Amino acid sequence: MKKWQPFAAIPEQFQGIRSLVNAQSKIIKPVLEQDQEERMNYLLETALHNDQLVYLTYYHKGELRTEMGKIKKVMLYETTLQFVDTFNEQHERLLADVVDVQLI
């Protein structure tokens, strides 16, 4: 019986609406001023040398994400940052994507 076949498209409609709502909630990447970059570099260096926990806020696909962990290594030539989170998992972030650093 094909009586309910026209309603088979409804899940796709909900999925399309959900993707539209997600697209509207995305933000553009913040542009940092020179003094903010200098402050962030100082905090990264301090956290690296003192082995301190930090909150690292970075931009990823239209949203800002914050993770807590320790800075393992800053590679200036590759412009990346190695970061170990509280679950002892290692991540690599682009320095250009890092928006804020806060010492804990």
XYZ file of C-alpha atoms in Angstrom:
104
model
C 0.000 0.000 0.000
C 1.535 3.371 -1.033
C -0.850 5.540 0.868
C 1.891 7.028 3.161
C 4.585 7.501 0.537
C 4.166 11.321 0.236
C 5.186 11.663 3.906
C 8.496 9.888 3.319
C 10.130 13.252 2.465
C 9.462 14.772 5.895
C 12.723 13.558 7.555
C 14.697 15.212 4.755
C 12.776 18.438 5.327
C 13.608 18.387 9.029
C 17.247 17.711 8.188
C 17.246 20.652 5.758
C 15.692 22.970 8.339
C 18.255 21.857 10.928
C 21.132 22.620 8.547
C 19.679 26.092 7.856
C 19.434 26.847 11.574
C 23.017 25.644 12.120
C 24.242 27.808 9.235
C 22.580 30.880 10.752
C 24.250 30.322 14.127
C 27.786 30.276 12.658
C 30.046 33.247 13.334
C 32.922 34.758 11.427
C 36.454 34.368 12.733
C 37.381 37.188 15.146
C 40.231 39.451 14.089
C 42.777 40.016 16.857
C 44.558 43.297 17.444
C 48.317 43.438 17.915
C 48.162 43.873 21.703
C 45.812 40.873 21.999
C 48.238 38.744 19.988
C 51.173 39.878 22.148
C 49.263 39.100 25.341
C 48.297 35.688 23.981
C 51.900 34.922 22.992
C 53.088 35.905 26.481
C 50.472 33.652 28.113
C 51.370 30.745 25.813
C 55.047 31.139 26.668
C 54.300 31.385 30.394
C 52.049 28.323 30.314
C 54.633 26.332 28.356
C 57.548 27.129 30.670
C 55.588 26.726 33.923
C 53.612 23.675 32.741
C 50.337 25.405 33.676
C 46.789 24.507 32.754
C 45.125 26.881 30.303
C 41.778 27.495 28.704
C 42.447 27.555 24.966
C 39.740 29.150 22.834
C 39.996 28.556 19.106
C 37.903 29.025 15.965
C 36.649 25.911 14.177
C 34.126 25.784 11.316
C 32.060 28.808 12.289
C 32.130 28.433 16.064
C 34.409 29.161 19.000
C 35.474 26.157 21.054
C 37.204 26.159 24.430
C 39.320 23.336 25.828
C 41.279 22.982 29.040
C 44.746 21.427 29.066
C 48.471 22.055 28.842
C 50.598 23.476 26.061
C 53.130 20.860 24.984
C 54.945 22.619 22.148
C 54.676 25.738 19.985
C 56.115 25.256 16.500
C 56.612 28.671 14.962
C 57.865 27.473 11.568
C 54.813 25.270 11.081
C 52.592 27.834 12.849
C 51.011 25.110 14.972
C 50.492 24.432 18.637
C 50.554 21.024 20.318
C 48.025 20.838 23.114
C 47.264 18.029 25.607
C 43.717 18.151 26.981
C 42.503 16.941 30.376
C 41.782 13.470 28.951
C 45.484 13.197 28.002
C 44.712 13.352 24.283
C 47.085 15.321 22.100
C 45.730 17.880 19.627
C 47.384 20.137 17.107
C 45.876 23.573 16.429
C 46.868 26.295 14.007
C 48.154 29.366 15.812
C 46.040 31.491 13.480
C 42.884 29.776 14.800
C 43.681 30.451 18.470
C 41.557 33.351 19.672
C 42.186 33.458 23.438
C 44.362 31.885 26.118
C 43.618 32.079 29.841
C 45.843 30.713 32.587
C 44.175 28.642 35.293
